[in-house]
Short mmCIF file of C-alpha atoms and ligand atoms in Angstrom, two decimals:
data_model
loop_
_atom_site.label_atom_id
_atom_site.label_comp_id
_atom_site.label_asym_id
_atom_site.label_seq_id
_atom_site.Cartn_x
_atom_site.Cartn_y
_atom_site.Cartn_z
CA MET Z 223 -7.91 31.85 7.08
CA LYS Z 224 -4.91 32.06 4.83
CA ILE Z 225 -4.20 28.63 3.39
CA ALA Z 226 -1.25 27.37 1.43
CA MET Z 227 -1.74 24.32 -0.76
CA LEU Z 228 1.37 22.39 -1.74
CA ALA Z 229 0.64 21.08 -5.21
CA ARG Z 230 2.39 20.93 -8.49
CA ASN Z 231 -0.52 21.07 -10.87
CA ALA Z 232 -2.99 23.92 -10.12
CA GLY Z 233 -5.34 22.64 -12.84
CA LEU Z 234 -6.04 19.22 -11.33
CA PHE Z 235 -9.69 18.61 -10.34
CA SER Z 236 -8.93 18.01 -6.70
CA HIS Z 237 -6.77 21.10 -6.44
CA ARG Z 238 -9.32 23.35 -8.18
CA ARG Z 239 -12.03 22.01 -5.95
CA LEU Z 240 -10.11 22.73 -2.75
CA LYS Z 241 -9.34 26.25 -3.88
CA GLU Z 242 -13.01 26.88 -4.82
CA ALA Z 243 -14.19 25.39 -1.55
CA ALA Z 244 -11.86 27.59 0.44
CA GLU Z 245 -12.78 30.74 -1.44
CA ALA Z 246 -16.50 30.00 -1.20
CA ARG Z 247 -16.09 29.99 2.59
CA GLY Z 248 -14.30 33.31 2.63
CA HIS Z 249 -10.74 31.97 2.98
CA GLU Z 250 -7.71 32.74 0.79
CA LEU Z 251 -5.86 29.81 -0.73
CA ASP Z 252 -2.53 30.07 -2.55
CA ILE Z 253 -1.34 27.13 -4.66
CA ILE Z 254 2.40 26.71 -4.16
CA ASN Z 255 4.45 24.57 -6.41
CA THR Z 256 6.21 22.26 -3.95
CA LEU Z 257 9.36 21.83 -6.01
CA ARG Z 258 9.86 25.55 -6.48
CA CYS Z 259 10.08 26.18 -2.73
CA TYR Z 260 13.44 26.67 -1.22
CA MET Z 261 14.25 26.85 2.43
CA ASN Z 262 16.46 28.36 4.97
CA ILE Z 263 17.01 25.90 7.76
CA ALA Z 264 18.57 28.48 10.11
CA SER Z 265 18.27 27.78 13.82
CA ARG Z 266 14.94 29.07 15.33
CA ARG Z 267 14.03 31.11 12.20
CA PRO Z 268 12.50 28.59 9.74
CA GLU Z 269 11.68 30.33 6.50
CA ILE Z 270 10.43 29.26 3.08
CA TYR Z 271 11.17 31.08 -0.18
CA TYR Z 272 9.14 30.98 -3.37
CA ASN Z 273 9.72 32.86 -6.59
CA GLY Z 274 12.38 35.04 -4.98
CA GLU Z 275 10.27 36.07 -1.98
CA LYS Z 276 9.75 34.91 1.53
CA LEU Z 277 6.39 33.23 1.97
CA PRO Z 278 3.94 35.11 4.20
CA LYS Z 279 2.53 33.58 7.35
CA TYR Z 280 -0.20 30.96 6.68
CA ASP Z 281 -2.78 29.57 9.11
CA ALA Z 282 -2.99 26.18 7.44
CA VAL Z 283 -1.30 24.12 4.77
CA ILE Z 284 -2.85 21.46 2.59
CA PRO Z 285 -0.20 19.01 1.36
CA ARG Z 286 -1.00 17.44 -1.97
CA ILE Z 287 2.39 15.85 -2.46
CA GLY Z 288 2.64 13.44 -5.36
CA ALA Z 289 4.28 10.08 -4.75
CA SER Z 290 7.19 10.97 -7.05
CA VAL Z 291 8.14 14.03 -5.05
CA THR Z 292 7.60 12.61 -1.52
CA PHE Z 293 11.16 13.26 -0.35
CA TYR Z 294 11.38 16.91 -1.13
CA GLY Z 295 7.70 17.58 -0.60
CA LEU Z 296 7.88 16.31 2.99
CA ALA Z 297 10.90 18.49 3.67
CA VAL Z 298 8.92 21.53 2.55
CA LEU Z 299 5.90 20.46 4.67
CA ARG Z 300 8.14 19.95 7.75
CA GLN Z 301 9.38 23.52 7.25
CA PHE Z 302 5.77 24.80 7.41
CA GLU Z 303 5.21 22.74 10.51
CA MET Z 304 8.35 24.22 12.11
CA MET Z 305 6.83 27.62 11.43
CA GLY Z 306 3.74 26.51 13.37
CA VAL Z 307 1.41 26.25 10.34
CA TYR Z 308 -1.33 23.69 10.82
CA PRO Z 309 -1.21 20.91 8.17
CA LEU Z 310 -4.24 19.05 6.99
CA ASN Z 311 -2.06 15.92 7.19
CA GLU Z 312 1.19 15.97 9.08
CA SER Z 313 4.49 15.16 7.37
CA VAL Z 314 5.14 12.14 9.69
CA ALA Z 315 1.76 10.62 8.81
CA ILE Z 316 2.23 11.09 5.10
CA GLY Z 317 5.69 9.54 5.34
CA ARG Z 318 4.18 6.47 7.02
CA SER Z 319 1.48 6.14 4.34
CA ARG Z 320 4.03 6.27 1.49
CA ASP Z 321 5.76 3.16 2.75
CA LYS Z 322 3.39 0.25 2.08
CA LEU Z 323 5.19 -2.19 4.34
CA ARG Z 324 5.40 0.28 7.18
CA SER Z 325 1.66 1.11 6.74
CA MET Z 326 0.71 -2.54 6.92
CA GLN Z 327 2.81 -3.05 10.00
CA ILE Z 328 1.06 -0.07 11.68
CA LEU Z 329 -2.37 -1.33 10.74
CA ALA Z 330 -1.54 -4.86 11.86
CA ARG Z 331 -0.29 -3.55 15.20
CA GLU Z 332 -3.74 -2.03 15.74
CA GLY Z 333 -5.50 -5.27 14.87
CA ILE Z 334 -7.09 -3.93 11.70
CA GLY Z 335 -8.08 -6.58 9.14
CA LEU Z 336 -5.52 -7.03 6.34
CA PRO Z 337 -5.03 -9.46 3.52
CA VAL Z 338 -2.34 -12.01 4.44
CA THR Z 339 0.75 -10.33 3.17
CA THR Z 340 4.35 -11.56 2.94
CA PHE Z 341 7.55 -10.00 1.95
CA ALA Z 342 11.16 -11.17 1.73
CA HIS Z 343 14.29 -9.60 0.44
CA ASP Z 344 16.17 -12.68 -0.35
CA PRO Z 345 15.07 -14.43 -3.60
CA LYS Z 346 15.98 -17.82 -2.08
CA GLN Z 347 12.90 -17.43 0.10
CA THR Z 348 10.48 -17.46 -2.79
CA GLU Z 349 8.96 -20.88 -2.01
CA GLU Z 350 8.58 -19.98 1.62
CA VAL Z 351 6.91 -16.63 0.85
CA LEU Z 352 4.40 -18.48 -1.43
CA ARG Z 353 3.67 -20.92 1.27
CA LEU Z 354 3.22 -18.25 3.99
CA ALA Z 355 0.82 -16.27 1.79
CA GLY Z 356 -1.29 -19.45 1.51
CA GLY Z 357 -0.34 -20.49 -2.01
CA ALA Z 358 -1.93 -19.57 -5.36
CA PRO Z 359 -4.06 -17.71 -6.36
CA LEU Z 360 -1.89 -14.80 -5.15
CA VAL Z 361 -1.58 -11.11 -5.88
CA ILE Z 362 1.98 -9.87 -6.40
CA LYS Z 363 2.57 -6.13 -6.06
CA LEU Z 364 5.32 -3.77 -6.83
CA LEU Z 365 5.97 -1.71 -3.70
CA GLU Z 366 6.20 1.48 -5.68
CA GLY Z 367 3.26 0.78 -8.01
CA THR Z 368 0.19 2.99 -8.39
CA GLN Z 369 -2.99 3.04 -10.55
CA GLY Z 370 -2.99 -0.72 -10.70
CA ILE Z 371 0.24 -0.91 -12.68
CA GLY Z 372 2.47 -3.57 -11.16
CA VAL Z 373 -0.33 -5.55 -9.53
CA VAL Z 374 -0.38 -9.10 -10.92
CA LEU Z 375 -2.72 -12.00 -10.23
CA ALA Z 376 -0.97 -15.37 -10.36
CA ASP Z 377 -3.35 -18.34 -10.64
CA THR Z 378 -0.85 -21.08 -9.93
CA ASP Z 379 2.18 -21.44 -7.66
CA ARG Z 380 4.26 -21.92 -10.75
CA SER Z 381 3.23 -18.61 -12.36
CA ALA Z 382 3.56 -16.85 -8.96
CA LYS Z 383 7.14 -18.11 -8.73
CA SER Z 384 8.07 -16.93 -12.17
CA VAL Z 385 6.44 -13.50 -11.66
CA ILE Z 386 8.30 -13.07 -8.31
CA GLU Z 387 11.54 -14.10 -10.01
CA ALA Z 388 10.96 -11.69 -12.87
CA PHE Z 389 10.28 -8.75 -10.50
CA ARG Z 390 13.33 -9.68 -8.37
CA GLY Z 391 15.47 -9.89 -11.51
CA ALA Z 392 14.37 -6.33 -12.32
CA ASN Z 393 15.58 -5.37 -8.82
CA VAL Z 394 12.26 -4.01 -7.56
CA ASN Z 395 10.59 -4.61 -4.15
CA ILE Z 396 7.41 -6.58 -4.09
CA LEU Z 397 4.90 -7.93 -1.68
CA VAL Z 398 2.89 -11.14 -2.07
CA GLN Z 399 -0.71 -11.15 -0.90
CA GLU Z 400 -3.56 -13.56 -0.52
CA PHE Z 401 -6.10 -13.01 -3.36
CA ILE Z 402 -9.45 -11.93 -1.97
CA LYS Z 403 -11.46 -13.65 -4.69
CA GLU Z 404 -14.82 -12.99 -3.08
CA SER Z 405 -14.42 -9.24 -3.53
CA GLY Z 406 -15.19 -10.01 -7.15
CA GLY Z 407 -13.04 -7.21 -8.77
CA THR Z 408 -14.56 -4.61 -6.54
CA ASP Z 409 -13.09 -2.49 -3.78
CA ILE Z 410 -14.41 0.17 -1.43
CA ARG Z 411 -12.90 3.50 -0.80
CA ALA Z 412 -13.97 5.35 2.30
CA LEU Z 413 -13.07 8.98 2.53
CA VAL Z 414 -12.20 10.01 6.09
CA VAL Z 415 -12.10 13.65 7.18
CA GLY Z 416 -11.48 14.52 10.82
CA GLY Z 417 -12.09 11.01 12.14
CA LYS Z 418 -15.42 10.51 10.26
CA VAL Z 419 -16.27 8.63 7.10
CA VAL Z 420 -17.79 11.45 4.96
CA ALA Z 421 -18.24 9.47 1.76
CA ALA Z 422 -17.79 5.99 0.36
CA MET Z 423 -17.72 4.57 -3.11
CA LYS Z 424 -17.51 1.17 -4.64
CA ARG Z 425 -15.07 0.76 -7.54
CA SER Z 426 -15.65 -2.11 -9.93
CA GLY Z 427 -13.12 -3.30 -12.43
CA ALA Z 428 -13.86 -3.52 -16.11
CA GLU Z 429 -15.18 -6.85 -17.42
CA GLY Z 430 -12.65 -9.62 -16.77
CA GLU Z 431 -10.35 -7.38 -14.72
CA PHE Z 432 -9.61 -8.09 -11.06
CA ARG Z 433 -8.17 -4.58 -10.49
CA SER Z 434 -10.80 -1.95 -9.82
CA ASN Z 435 -8.63 1.12 -10.42
CA LEU Z 436 -10.45 3.89 -12.27
CA HIS Z 437 -7.31 4.33 -14.39
CA ARG Z 438 -7.69 0.67 -15.48
CA GLY Z 439 -11.21 1.28 -16.80
CA GLY Z 440 -12.98 0.68 -13.50
CA SER Z 441 -16.18 2.55 -12.56
CA ALA Z 442 -17.32 4.17 -9.33
CA THR Z 443 -20.71 4.22 -7.67
CA THR Z 444 -21.86 5.40 -4.29
CA ILE Z 445 -22.29 2.68 -1.69
CA LYS Z 446 -23.62 2.32 1.83
CA ILE Z 447 -20.96 0.72 3.93
CA SER Z 448 -21.45 -1.54 6.97
CA PRO Z 449 -20.80 -0.32 10.52
CA GLU Z 450 -17.77 -2.68 10.55
CA GLU Z 451 -16.38 -1.20 7.35
CA ARG Z 452 -16.95 2.34 8.77
CA SER Z 453 -15.11 1.60 11.96
CA THR Z 454 -12.29 -0.12 10.09
CA ALA Z 455 -11.77 2.97 7.92
CA ILE Z 456 -11.82 5.28 11.00
CA ARG Z 457 -9.38 3.11 12.90
CA ALA Z 458 -7.04 2.87 9.94
CA ALA Z 459 -6.99 6.69 9.56
CA LYS Z 460 -6.36 7.12 13.25
CA ALA Z 461 -3.59 4.50 13.34
CA MET Z 462 -1.82 6.27 10.46
CA GLY Z 463 -2.41 9.72 12.04
CA LEU Z 464 -4.13 11.14 8.95
CA ASN Z 465 -6.90 13.78 9.21
CA MET Z 466 -7.92 13.25 5.63
CA CYS Z 467 -7.36 10.11 3.68
CA GLY Z 468 -8.90 7.51 1.40
CA VAL Z 469 -9.04 4.00 2.98
CA ASP Z 470 -9.23 1.23 0.34
CA MET Z 471 -10.82 -1.99 1.55
CA LEU Z 472 -11.81 -5.30 0.13
CA ARG Z 473 -14.90 -7.25 1.28
CA ALA Z 474 -13.43 -10.55 2.44
CA ASN Z 475 -15.62 -13.38 3.75
CA HIS Z 476 -14.34 -12.72 7.23
CA GLY Z 477 -14.95 -8.96 7.06
CA PRO Z 478 -13.25 -5.88 5.60
CA VAL Z 479 -9.51 -5.96 4.92
CA VAL Z 480 -7.57 -2.81 4.28
CA MET Z 481 -5.38 -2.68 1.22
CA GLU Z 482 -4.06 0.82 1.46
CA VAL Z 483 -4.46 4.26 3.09
CA ASN Z 484 -3.97 7.11 0.70
CA SER Z 485 -2.98 10.48 2.21
CA SER Z 486 -3.75 12.53 -0.95
CA PRO Z 487 -7.01 10.96 -2.19
CA GLY Z 488 -8.28 12.17 -5.56
CA LEU Z 489 -11.62 13.93 -5.22
CA GLU Z 490 -13.01 13.62 -8.75
CA GLY Z 491 -14.20 10.01 -8.73
CA VAL Z 492 -15.64 10.14 -5.27
CA GLU Z 493 -17.29 13.60 -5.49
CA LYS Z 494 -18.91 12.69 -8.80
CA ALA Z 495 -20.03 9.27 -7.63
CA THR Z 496 -21.53 10.49 -4.32
CA GLY Z 497 -22.34 14.18 -4.91
CA ILE Z 498 -20.73 15.00 -1.57
CA ASP Z 499 -18.67 18.22 -1.22
CA ILE Z 500 -15.59 16.56 0.24
CA ALA Z 501 -13.34 19.56 -0.54
CA GLY Z 502 -15.73 21.73 1.49
CA LEU Z 503 -15.67 19.34 4.38
CA ALA Z 504 -11.84 19.37 4.35
CA ILE Z 505 -11.79 23.14 4.45
CA GLU Z 506 -14.29 23.22 7.23
CA PHE Z 507 -12.16 20.82 9.23
CA LEU Z 508 -9.18 23.14 8.86
CA ALA Z 509 -11.26 26.16 9.83
CA LYS Z 510 -12.19 24.38 13.01
CA GLU Z 511 -8.81 22.93 13.84
CA ALA Z 512 -6.09 25.29 12.48
CA LYS Z 513 -4.53 27.22 15.32
CA PRO Z 514 -0.98 28.52 15.25
CA GLY Z 515 1.49 26.04 16.70
CA LYS Z 516 -1.14 23.33 17.05
CA THR Z 517 0.80 20.88 14.82
CA LYS Z 518 1.69 17.85 16.92
CA THR Z 519 5.20 17.25 15.74
CA ARG Z 520 6.32 20.68 14.58
CA GLY Z 521 8.37 19.01 11.84
CA LYS Z 522 10.00 16.49 14.20
CA GLY Z 523 10.12 12.80 13.41
N1 ATP F 851 -5.25 -9.06 -2.42
C1 ATP F 851 -6.12 -8.65 -3.29
N2 ATP F 851 -7.22 -9.43 -3.56
C2 ATP F 851 -8.12 -9.04 -4.54
N3 ATP F 851 -7.98 -7.97 -5.30
C3 ATP F 851 -6.95 -7.15 -5.05
C4 ATP F 851 -5.97 -7.41 -4.06
N4 ATP F 851 -5.01 -6.45 -4.07
C5 ATP F 851 -5.41 -5.59 -5.04
N5 ATP F 851 -6.58 -6.02 -5.65
C6 ATP F 851 -7.22 -5.24 -6.70
O1 ATP F 851 -6.24 -4.59 -7.47
C7 ATP F 851 -6.41 -3.14 -7.39
C8 ATP F 851 -5.06 -2.49 -7.34
O2 ATP F 851 -4.34 -2.81 -6.18
P1 ATP F 851 -3.65 -1.74 -5.21
O3 ATP F 851 -4.60 -0.70 -4.82
O4 ATP F 851 -2.94 -2.54 -4.13
O5 ATP F 851 -2.51 -1.18 -6.15
P2 ATP F 851 -2.45 0.24 -6.87
O6 ATP F 851 -3.79 0.84 -7.04
O7 ATP F 851 -1.58 0.00 -8.02
O8 ATP F 851 -1.60 1.05 -5.83
P3 ATP F 851 -2.04 2.35 -5.03
O9 ATP F 851 -3.42 2.06 -4.55
O10 ATP F 851 -0.99 2.42 -4.03
O11 ATP F 851 -2.06 3.44 -6.02
C9 ATP F 851 -7.20 -2.92 -6.17
O12 ATP F 851 -7.93 -1.74 -6.21
C10 ATP F 851 -8.17 -4.22 -6.12
O13 ATP F 851 -9.28 -3.99 -6.91
MG1 MG F 852 -5.10 1.29 -5.36
#
């Protein structure tokens, strides 16, 4: 197979691993800087140019599009799809996963467990939003936050109200969520590849920290998940339409609740914690599935 990987930083652990895994299995993998692609959107002759040359025909494309370049990155990926190149994750599915509210609506529609989550645009609704979310303690999140930045725990209704008002004053979108206290500063990430959970890790926050992000000093260990957690992760991946993703869950008293589905999961933490060759499994999935013109949407939607 000839594989293109859309990524900006060729040196990143996950990107190096995917390249190694492809080459170890006799495939060719070119890392293409997403932002340096330019396109010709001519009728019926979709083309992509890179460094002054037209890109050759690829069998598969691995999108590793960073959150900050979603808009342009998805346009480039759609162009690959229009050319009939099989994507590890489709542009439409990645687009869904990048919008936290839309993702939660999709998961809710499928009956997947979620923390009670509320959202309102109008600051006059603050009290009502607090009430709907069940009152303090509450977690308030910036919609565009990552790596735990912009995730705040408010212990009382009064502090929740002032945090909400501060975020609103800064003109940013937020959601207000029930605090799953019983998860004890720990979350579970299940890696799904091709409709199966191939690895799972438990992330625990540093002492005194409710956020378990590795970037916030959290640590990862391998974990055996319950059948219910496994099926929740698989159903979440399917609802989002993602072939490869990381499903983040909290262990609530009433069962697993999904916090987020990540369409470009980092491989370093989970491969090191579990010893599983996830990059290899992703490449093997592509080798099995990638056929010309097999993309479902061909860039539509
Ligand atoms: N409702 C909640 N109850 C308990 N803990 C939570 C809740 N929401 C988030 N957390 C903790 O805070 C951490 C960060 O939250 P979250 O994953 O939503 O934001 P993020 O990591 O900044 O965003 P992203 O995952 O989109 O990069 C979670 O990993 C979890 O440990
Ligand atoms: Mg997170």
